Coordinates of C-alpha atoms and ligand atoms in Angstrom, one line a residue:
M856 CA 33.6 -62.0 -20.6
K857 CA 33.1 -64.8 -18.2
V858 CA 29.4 -66.4 -18.8
K859 CA 27.2 -66.5 -15.9
T860 CA 23.6 -67.5 -16.2
R861 CA 20.8 -68.2 -13.8
F862 CA 18.0 -70.2 -13.1
A863 CA 15.3 -68.1 -11.1
P864 CA 12.2 -70.0 -10.4
S865 CA 9.2 -68.8 -8.3
P866 CA 8.3 -71.3 -5.7
T867 CA 4.6 -71.4 -6.4
G868 CA 4.3 -74.8 -7.7
D869 CA 6.4 -77.8 -8.8
L870 CA 9.0 -77.7 -11.6
H871 CA 7.5 -78.9 -14.9
I872 CA 8.9 -79.6 -18.3
G873 CA 9.0 -75.9 -19.3
S874 CA 10.9 -74.6 -16.2
I875 CA 13.3 -77.6 -16.6
R876 CA 14.0 -76.6 -20.2
T877 CA 14.8 -73.1 -19.1
A878 CA 17.1 -74.4 -16.4
L879 CA 18.7 -76.8 -18.9
Y880 CA 19.5 -74.0 -21.4
S881 CA 20.9 -71.8 -18.7
W882 CA 22.9 -74.5 -17.3
L883 CA 24.4 -75.9 -20.4
F884 CA 25.3 -72.6 -21.8
A885 CA 27.3 -71.9 -18.6
R886 CA 28.9 -75.2 -18.9
R887 CA 29.7 -74.9 -22.6
Y888 CA 31.7 -71.7 -22.0
N889 CA 33.2 -72.6 -18.6
G890 CA 31.0 -70.0 -17.0
K891 CA 28.9 -70.3 -13.9
F892 CA 25.2 -71.4 -13.2
V893 CA 23.4 -69.6 -10.4
L894 CA 20.3 -70.8 -8.7
R895 CA 18.0 -68.1 -7.3
I896 CA 14.6 -68.8 -5.6
E897 CA 12.2 -65.8 -6.3
D898 CA 10.1 -65.7 -3.3
T899 CA 9.1 -62.2 -2.7
D900 CA 5.5 -63.2 -3.5
V901 CA 5.1 -64.3 0.1
E902 CA 1.4 -65.4 -0.2
R903 CA 2.1 -67.8 -3.1
S904 CA 5.6 -68.8 -2.2
Q905 CA 5.9 -72.4 -0.6
E906 CA 8.6 -74.2 1.3
L907 CA 7.5 -77.3 -0.4
S908 CA 8.0 -75.9 -3.8
V909 CA 11.4 -75.0 -3.1
K910 CA 12.1 -78.5 -1.9
S911 CA 10.6 -80.0 -5.1
I912 CA 12.7 -77.5 -7.3
L913 CA 15.9 -78.6 -5.5
Q914 CA 14.9 -82.2 -5.8
G915 CA 14.1 -82.0 -9.6
L916 CA 17.4 -80.1 -10.6
K917 CA 19.5 -82.6 -8.5
W918 CA 17.8 -85.7 -10.0
L919 CA 18.7 -84.4 -13.5
G920 CA 22.2 -83.6 -12.5
L921 CA 21.6 -79.7 -13.0
N922 CA 24.1 -78.6 -10.5
W923 CA 24.5 -74.9 -9.5
D924 CA 27.8 -73.2 -8.7
E925 CA 26.2 -70.6 -6.6
G926 CA 23.0 -70.4 -4.5
P927 CA 20.4 -71.2 -3.8
Y928 CA 20.0 -67.3 -3.4
F929 CA 16.7 -66.5 -1.8
Q930 CA 15.2 -63.1 -2.6
S931 CA 13.3 -63.1 0.8
Q932 CA 16.8 -62.9 2.2
R933 CA 17.9 -59.9 0.2
L934 CA 15.3 -57.4 1.3
E935 CA 17.8 -55.3 3.0
R936 CA 19.7 -55.0 -0.2
Y937 CA 16.6 -54.1 -2.1
K938 CA 15.6 -51.1 0.2
E939 CA 19.3 -49.8 -0.1
V940 CA 18.8 -49.3 -3.8
I941 CA 15.2 -48.2 -3.7
E942 CA 16.6 -45.4 -1.2
I943 CA 19.3 -44.6 -3.7
M944 CA 16.7 -44.5 -6.4
L945 CA 14.5 -42.1 -4.5
Q946 CA 17.4 -39.8 -3.7
T947 CA 18.7 -39.6 -7.3
G948 CA 15.2 -39.1 -8.6
N949 CA 14.7 -42.4 -10.4
A950 CA 11.8 -43.4 -8.2
Y951 CA 9.0 -41.6 -6.3
K952 CA 6.4 -42.6 -3.8
C953 CA 2.9 -42.9 -5.1
F954 CA 0.0 -42.1 -2.5
C955 CA -2.7 -42.9 -5.0
S956 CA -5.2 -45.4 -3.5
A957 CA -6.3 -48.7 -5.1
K958 CA -9.8 -47.1 -5.5
E959 CA -8.2 -44.0 -7.1
I960 CA -6.1 -46.1 -9.6
E961 CA -9.2 -48.5 -10.4
E962 CA -11.4 -45.6 -11.2
E963 CA -8.9 -44.0 -13.3
R964 CA -8.4 -47.5 -15.1
L965 CA -12.1 -47.7 -15.8
K966 CA -12.0 -44.0 -17.1
Q967 CA -9.2 -44.8 -19.6
L968 CA -10.8 -47.9 -20.8
S969 CA -14.2 -46.0 -21.3
E970 CA -12.1 -43.6 -23.5
G971 CA -10.9 -46.4 -25.5
K972 CA -7.2 -45.8 -24.0
K973 CA -4.9 -48.6 -22.8
P974 CA -5.0 -48.4 -19.1
R975 CA -1.9 -47.3 -17.3
Y976 CA -1.0 -45.2 -14.1
N977 CA -1.5 -41.6 -14.8
R978 CA 1.5 -40.5 -13.0
F979 CA -0.2 -38.3 -10.8
C980 CA 2.4 -38.6 -7.9
R981 CA 5.5 -38.5 -10.3
N982 CA 6.1 -34.6 -9.6
L983 CA 4.1 -34.3 -6.5
K984 CA 4.7 -31.3 -4.5
K985 CA 2.0 -32.0 -2.0
K986 CA 3.5 -33.5 1.5
Y987 CA 1.5 -36.5 2.8
S988 CA 1.4 -37.4 6.4
S989 CA 4.0 -40.0 7.3
N990 CA 1.2 -42.8 8.1
K991 CA -0.4 -42.4 4.4
K992 CA 0.2 -45.8 2.7
Y993 CA 2.3 -45.4 -0.4
V994 CA 3.9 -47.6 -3.2
I995 CA 7.3 -46.7 -4.8
R996 CA 7.4 -46.3 -8.7
F997 CA 10.1 -46.3 -11.0
K998 CA 10.2 -43.3 -13.2
N999 CA 10.3 -44.7 -16.4
P1000 CA 11.3 -42.6 -19.1
T1001 CA 8.4 -40.9 -21.1
F1002 CA 9.8 -40.7 -24.4
G1003 CA 12.1 -42.5 -26.8
K1004 CA 12.6 -46.3 -27.2
V1005 CA 14.2 -49.2 -25.5
S1006 CA 15.5 -52.2 -27.6
F1007 CA 17.4 -55.3 -27.1
E1008 CA 18.8 -57.9 -29.3
D1009 CA 17.2 -61.2 -28.2
K1010 CA 19.5 -63.9 -29.0
I1011 CA 16.5 -66.1 -30.1
R1012 CA 14.3 -63.5 -31.6
G1013 CA 16.5 -60.8 -33.1
K1014 CA 15.7 -57.1 -32.3
I1015 CA 12.9 -56.3 -30.0
T1016 CA 11.7 -52.6 -29.4
F1017 CA 9.2 -51.0 -27.2
N1018 CA 8.4 -47.3 -27.1
N1019 CA 8.8 -45.9 -23.5
F1020 CA 5.5 -44.1 -23.9
E1021 CA 3.8 -47.6 -23.8
L1022 CA 5.4 -48.4 -20.4
D1023 CA 3.9 -47.6 -17.0
D1024 CA 5.7 -46.2 -13.9
L1025 CA 6.2 -49.7 -12.7
V1026 CA 5.5 -50.3 -8.9
I1027 CA 9.1 -51.6 -7.5
Q1028 CA 7.9 -51.6 -3.9
R1029 CA 4.4 -52.6 -2.6
S1030 CA 2.7 -50.6 0.3
N1031 CA 3.7 -53.5 2.6
G1032 CA 7.4 -52.6 2.0
I1033 CA 8.0 -55.8 -0.1
P1034 CA 9.7 -55.0 -3.4
T1035 CA 8.3 -56.3 -6.6
Y1036 CA 9.3 -59.1 -9.0
N1037 CA 10.5 -56.9 -11.8
F1038 CA 12.8 -54.7 -9.4
C1039 CA 14.3 -57.7 -7.5
V1040 CA 15.3 -59.4 -10.7
V1041 CA 17.1 -56.5 -12.0
I1042 CA 19.0 -55.9 -8.7
D1043 CA 20.0 -59.6 -8.5
D1044 CA 21.0 -60.0 -12.1
L1045 CA 23.1 -56.9 -11.4
D1046 CA 24.7 -58.1 -8.1
M1047 CA 25.1 -61.6 -9.3
N1048 CA 26.9 -60.4 -12.6
I1049 CA 24.4 -62.2 -14.8
T1050 CA 25.6 -62.0 -18.4
H1051 CA 22.8 -64.0 -20.2
V1052 CA 19.3 -64.1 -19.0
I1053 CA 17.7 -67.2 -20.7
R1054 CA 14.0 -67.4 -19.7
G1055 CA 10.4 -68.0 -20.9
E1056 CA 8.9 -65.9 -23.7
D1057 CA 6.2 -64.9 -21.1
H1058 CA 8.9 -62.6 -19.7
I1059 CA 9.4 -60.3 -23.0
N1060 CA 7.1 -57.7 -21.6
N1061 CA 9.1 -57.4 -18.6
T1062 CA 12.6 -57.1 -20.3
P1063 CA 12.2 -53.3 -21.5
R1064 CA 11.1 -52.4 -18.1
Q1065 CA 14.0 -54.2 -16.4
I1066 CA 16.5 -52.6 -19.0
N1067 CA 15.2 -49.1 -18.1
I1068 CA 15.9 -49.7 -14.3
L1069 CA 19.3 -51.0 -15.2
K1070 CA 19.9 -48.0 -17.4
S1071 CA 18.9 -45.8 -14.6
L1072 CA 21.3 -47.5 -12.2
K1073 CA 24.1 -47.1 -14.9
A1074 CA 24.5 -50.8 -15.1
E1075 CA 25.5 -53.1 -17.8
I1076 CA 22.6 -54.8 -19.7
P1077 CA 22.8 -58.6 -19.8
I1078 CA 22.2 -60.5 -23.0
Y1079 CA 18.6 -61.8 -23.2
A1080 CA 17.3 -65.1 -24.8
H1081 CA 13.5 -65.7 -24.5
V1082 CA 12.5 -69.3 -25.2
S1083 CA 9.2 -70.1 -26.9
M1084 CA 6.5 -72.0 -25.0
I1085 CA 5.9 -75.7 -25.1
L1086 CA 2.6 -77.0 -26.4
D1087 CA 1.0 -80.2 -24.9
E1088 CA 0.0 -83.1 -27.1
N1089 CA -3.2 -81.2 -28.0
K1090 CA -1.2 -78.2 -29.0
K1091 CA -2.5 -76.3 -26.0
K1092 CA -0.2 -74.3 -24.0
F1093 CA 1.6 -76.4 -21.4
S1094 CA 0.4 -75.4 -18.1
K1095 CA 0.4 -76.4 -14.5
R1096 CA -3.1 -77.5 -15.1
N1097 CA -2.7 -79.8 -18.1
N1098 CA -0.4 -82.9 -18.0
S1099 CA 2.7 -80.7 -17.0
E1100 CA 3.6 -82.8 -14.0
N1101 CA 6.2 -82.2 -11.4
I1102 CA 9.3 -83.3 -13.1
I1103 CA 9.6 -85.8 -10.2
E1104 CA 6.5 -87.6 -11.5
Y1105 CA 8.7 -88.6 -14.3
Y1106 CA 11.1 -90.3 -12.1
K1107 CA 8.2 -92.2 -10.4
K1108 CA 7.1 -93.3 -13.6
G1109 CA 10.6 -94.9 -14.4
F1110 CA 12.2 -92.4 -16.8
L1111 CA 16.0 -91.9 -16.8
P1112 CA 17.6 -88.6 -16.4
E1113 CA 19.6 -89.1 -19.6
A1114 CA 16.3 -89.7 -21.5
L1115 CA 14.5 -86.7 -20.1
I1116 CA 17.5 -84.4 -20.7
N1117 CA 17.9 -85.5 -24.3
Y1118 CA 14.1 -85.0 -24.8
I1119 CA 14.0 -81.6 -23.3
I1120 CA 17.0 -80.2 -25.1
R1121 CA 15.3 -81.1 -28.5
L1122 CA 12.2 -79.3 -27.6
G1123 CA 13.5 -76.2 -29.2
W1124 CA 17.3 -76.6 -29.8
S1125 CA 18.8 -78.6 -32.6
H1126 CA 22.1 -79.6 -34.2
G1127 CA 21.5 -80.7 -37.7
D1128 CA 19.3 -83.8 -37.7
Q1129 CA 20.8 -85.4 -34.6
E1130 CA 18.2 -86.9 -32.2
I1131 CA 20.6 -88.6 -29.6
F1132 CA 22.6 -86.6 -27.2
N1133 CA 24.7 -87.3 -24.3
I1134 CA 25.4 -84.7 -21.6
S1135 CA 29.2 -84.4 -22.3
E1136 CA 28.4 -84.0 -26.1
L1137 CA 25.7 -81.3 -25.3
K1138 CA 28.3 -79.4 -23.1
K1139 CA 30.4 -79.0 -26.2
L1140 CA 27.6 -78.5 -28.7
F1141 CA 25.0 -76.1 -27.0
N1142 CA 24.5 -72.6 -28.1
L1143 CA 21.7 -70.3 -28.2
D1144 CA 21.9 -69.5 -32.0
T1145 CA 19.9 -72.7 -33.0
I1146 CA 17.1 -72.4 -30.6
S1147 CA 13.9 -72.2 -32.3
K1148 CA 11.5 -69.2 -32.3
S1149 CA 8.5 -71.3 -32.7
S1150 CA 6.8 -73.3 -30.0
S1151 CA 7.5 -77.0 -29.7
A1152 CA 5.1 -79.8 -29.1
F1153 CA 5.4 -82.3 -26.2
S1154 CA 5.3 -86.0 -27.2
M1155 CA 5.2 -88.8 -24.8
K1156 CA 5.6 -91.2 -27.6
K1157 CA 9.2 -89.8 -28.4
L1158 CA 10.0 -89.6 -24.6
L1159 CA 9.2 -93.3 -24.3
W1160 CA 11.2 -94.1 -27.3
L1161 CA 14.3 -92.2 -25.8
N1162 CA 13.9 -93.7 -22.5
K1163 CA 13.7 -97.3 -24.1
Y1164 CA 17.0 -96.3 -26.0
Y1165 CA 18.7 -95.2 -23.0
I1166 CA 17.5 -98.1 -21.0
N1167 CA 19.3 -100.3 -23.6
T1168 CA 22.5 -98.4 -24.3
L1169 CA 23.5 -97.3 -20.8
P1170 CA 25.7 -99.7 -18.8
S1171 CA 23.6 -102.6 -17.2
S1172 CA 25.3 -102.0 -13.9
Y1173 CA 24.1 -98.3 -13.8
I1174 CA 20.4 -99.4 -14.8
T1175 CA 20.4 -102.1 -12.4
N1176 CA 21.5 -99.8 -9.6
L1177 CA 18.6 -97.7 -10.6
L1178 CA 16.3 -100.4 -10.8
Q1179 CA 16.8 -101.5 -7.5
D1180 CA 14.8 -98.5 -6.2
Y1181 CA 11.9 -99.3 -8.3
M1182 CA 11.8 -102.9 -7.2
K1183 CA 11.9 -101.4 -3.6
N1184 CA 8.9 -99.1 -4.3
E1185 CA 7.0 -102.0 -5.9
N1186 CA 7.6 -103.8 -2.6
I1187 CA 9.5 -106.6 -4.3
N1188 CA 12.3 -108.0 -2.1
I1189 CA 15.0 -108.9 -4.9
A1190 CA 16.6 -111.3 -2.3
N1191 CA 14.0 -113.8 -2.9
G1192 CA 14.9 -114.4 -6.6
P1193 CA 17.4 -114.2 -9.3
N1194 CA 20.2 -111.8 -10.0
L1195 CA 18.7 -108.5 -11.0
K1196 CA 21.3 -107.8 -13.7
C1197 CA 20.9 -111.1 -15.5
L1198 CA 16.9 -110.4 -15.5
L1199 CA 17.7 -107.0 -16.9
K1200 CA 19.7 -108.4 -19.8
L1201 CA 16.6 -110.7 -20.9
Y1202 CA 14.0 -108.0 -20.6
K1203 CA 15.3 -104.8 -21.1
N1204 CA 14.5 -104.4 -24.8
R1205 CA 10.8 -105.2 -24.0
Y1206 CA 9.9 -102.2 -22.0
H1207 CA 9.9 -98.3 -22.0
T1208 CA 10.2 -97.5 -18.3
L1209 CA 12.2 -98.8 -15.3
K1210 CA 8.7 -99.0 -13.4
E1211 CA 7.4 -101.2 -16.2
I1212 CA 10.4 -103.6 -15.8
A1213 CA 10.2 -103.7 -12.2
C1214 CA 6.6 -104.6 -12.4
S1215 CA 7.1 -107.3 -14.9
F1216 CA 9.9 -108.8 -12.6
R1217 CA 7.5 -109.4 -9.8
F1218 CA 6.6 -113.1 -10.7
F1219 CA 10.6 -113.9 -10.3
Y1220 CA 10.4 -112.9 -6.7
E1221 CA 6.7 -113.6 -5.6
E1222 CA 4.4 -116.4 -5.9
F1223 CA 1.3 -115.5 -7.8
E1224 CA -2.4 -116.9 -7.7
L1225 CA -3.2 -119.0 -10.7
F1226 CA -7.0 -118.0 -10.8
N1227 CA -6.0 -114.7 -11.4
I1228 CA -4.4 -115.5 -14.7
K1229 CA -6.2 -114.0 -17.6
E1230 CA -6.0 -117.1 -19.8
V1231 CA -6.6 -119.5 -16.9
N1232 CA -9.5 -121.2 -18.8
K1233 CA -7.6 -121.6 -21.9
Y1234 CA -4.5 -123.4 -20.4
L1235 CA -5.2 -124.7 -16.9
I1236 CA -7.3 -127.4 -18.2
S1237 CA -7.5 -131.2 -17.8
K1238 CA -6.2 -131.7 -21.4
N1239 CA -2.9 -130.2 -20.2
L1240 CA -2.6 -132.1 -16.9
Y1241 CA -0.7 -135.1 -18.2
I1242 CA 1.8 -132.6 -19.9
L1243 CA 2.4 -130.8 -16.7
K1244 CA 2.8 -133.9 -14.7
N1245 CA 5.2 -135.6 -17.2
I1246 CA 7.3 -132.4 -17.2
Y1247 CA 7.3 -132.1 -13.5
T1248 CA 8.6 -135.8 -13.1
Q1249 CA 11.1 -135.5 -15.7
L1250 CA 12.4 -132.1 -14.7
N1251 CA 12.7 -133.2 -10.9
E1252 CA 15.3 -135.7 -12.3
L1253 CA 17.4 -133.2 -13.9
S1254 CA 20.8 -133.1 -12.3
S1255 CA 22.2 -130.1 -13.9
W1256 CA 20.4 -126.7 -14.7
T1257 CA 21.9 -125.0 -17.6
I1258 CA 20.4 -123.3 -20.5
K1259 CA 21.8 -125.9 -22.8
I1260 CA 20.4 -129.0 -20.7
L1261 CA 17.0 -127.0 -20.3
S1262 CA 16.7 -126.7 -24.3
E1263 CA 17.6 -130.2 -24.9
F1264 CA 15.2 -131.4 -22.2
F1265 CA 12.3 -129.3 -23.6
N1266 CA 13.2 -130.4 -27.2
N1267 CA 12.8 -134.0 -26.0
Q1268 CA 9.7 -133.3 -24.2
S1269 CA 8.1 -132.2 -27.5
I1270 CA 9.1 -135.5 -29.1
V1271 CA 8.0 -137.5 -26.2
L1272 CA 4.7 -135.7 -25.8
N1273 CA 4.1 -135.4 -29.5
L1274 CA 3.6 -131.7 -29.4
E1275 CA 4.9 -128.5 -31.0
I1276 CA 7.7 -126.8 -28.7
R1277 CA 5.6 -123.6 -29.0
E1278 CA 2.7 -125.3 -27.3
I1279 CA 4.9 -126.4 -24.5
N1280 CA 6.3 -123.0 -24.1
V1281 CA 3.1 -121.0 -23.9
L1282 CA 1.8 -123.5 -21.3
L1283 CA 4.9 -123.1 -19.3
R1284 CA 4.8 -119.4 -19.5
V1285 CA 1.3 -119.3 -18.2
V1286 CA 2.3 -121.6 -15.3
L1287 CA 5.6 -120.0 -14.5
T1288 CA 5.1 -116.3 -15.2
G1289 CA 1.3 -115.9 -15.2
N1290 CA 1.5 -114.4 -18.8
V1291 CA 1.4 -115.7 -22.3
H1292 CA 4.1 -113.5 -23.4
S1293 CA 7.7 -113.5 -22.1
P1294 CA 11.2 -113.6 -23.2
N1295 CA 12.7 -117.0 -23.9
I1296 CA 11.1 -119.4 -21.6
H1297 CA 14.2 -121.6 -21.1
S1298 CA 16.1 -118.6 -19.8
I1299 CA 13.3 -117.8 -17.3
I1300 CA 13.3 -121.3 -16.2
L1301 CA 17.0 -121.0 -15.7
L1302 CA 16.8 -117.9 -13.6
L1303 CA 13.8 -119.0 -11.7
G1304 CA 15.7 -122.0 -10.5
K1305 CA 14.6 -125.7 -10.2
E1306 CA 12.9 -125.1 -6.9
K1307 CA 10.5 -122.4 -8.0
T1308 CA 10.0 -123.9 -11.2
L1309 CA 8.9 -127.3 -9.8
L1310 CA 6.7 -125.6 -7.1
R1311 CA 4.9 -123.7 -9.7
I1312 CA 4.2 -126.5 -12.1
K1313 CA 3.0 -128.5 -9.0
K1314 CA 0.5 -125.7 -8.1
A1315 CA -0.8 -125.9 -11.5
I1316 CA -1.3 -129.5 -11.4
F1317 CA -3.2 -129.1 -8.1
F1318 CA -5.1 -126.4 -9.5
I1319 CA -6.4 -128.1 -12.5
Q1320 CA -7.2 -131.4 -10.3
A1321 CA -9.2 -129.2 -7.9
K1322 CA -11.2 -127.8 -10.9
K1323 CA -12.1 -131.2 -12.0
Ligands
LIG995 N1 10.8 -66.0 -11.5 C1 10.3 -66.0 -12.7 C2 9.4 -67.2 -13.0 O1 9.3 -68.2 -12.4 C3 11.5 -66.0 -13.7 C4 12.2 -64.7 -13.7 C5 13.2 -64.6 -14.6 O2 13.9 -65.6 -15.1 O3 13.7 -63.5 -14.8 O4 8.8 -67.3 -14.1

């Protein structure tokens, strides 16, 4: 059997972590078994489907590298096919027209509720002999078996059984002629030869209904795997309302696709105690057998940890390339300063995201106002004027600008000025970077270059003098 999986989002919102995990599992399962991965957009809910959501779904999948082999198929473009099958089902007696009005159905529902019964359609039209006029509105319902059971072996949860008696005669075509979700999914999975349906556990109740329709069409039943939900950091269901942002927001915040994939895969799937997985490894290891039945909790702390790990371990040229976009987004012109790759080497183990790195590089490329510095009153004071003046004059005379020469120079200055080297360093940090913390200040001076270094020291001298 050639494995074929699908990701079938409804374009009613953005892609969030939960849907991406379903996509990732389906994609990896297909890759693991050299199968095919189909992308299908389930847009028959015309009122709620949005063009923008489709765009954002495609964008998110592309960013993470979850490429599809077929599609995107759009259910809205397959309406003829659904009509054709519904026609056959009407002819074979597997479906029927239901003329009951919304009002009648609601009355029946209330009656059942008042009798303590579970509300469901009373099948009034199932064996209807009466002929209605051709302009009377109707829906089409599936003739669900009324007795027996329907079971399936869920790859994650084991055997799941429903009594047919519990299931309604499902509406498969609305009164406006548009088929419903449960019906379209069945026809699509069938036509697209889907072998494994991997989706969220919120679809478990749909599965027996879908299986019954497939059975009525004498079709093969795919294998189902229902993935548990993801909880947010407050252990609440991850939903579109609480912090489950569009996956593209993670890009904007400076996360790497590698980190996100690694993070998401571990939200429910495991391979021993291993935490770090690259894609090619996952393509060999992934299976449905070790997906957990229990829900997993989202942790930003762990995601940040993984992102930092990947920033530090992926090739610097790759990270530098990505970083360029973040510099651009921050409006930092990298032509105005040092080589980005060299800077990255110096800074990469200090930050968790590419955006943080980009922001921390700004001072290399742009001048900043000294009065904006937090510690201005502690460092830019008359007591330090002679130190800065002395360094300025001596530094100006340096003919060579290497890390060795700069280190020697500042060691020498500490003797000449009778100061601890760290006292000089912190003052230089404030003057040159606007911050009391930075990587090795001599490396920064080296990368900043002589001209900018002198200019900033001079600015600090003027600043202190003007304050006097
Ligand atoms: N369109 C459904 C959703 O977005 C998924 C359907 C399925 O996977 O069968 O929840």
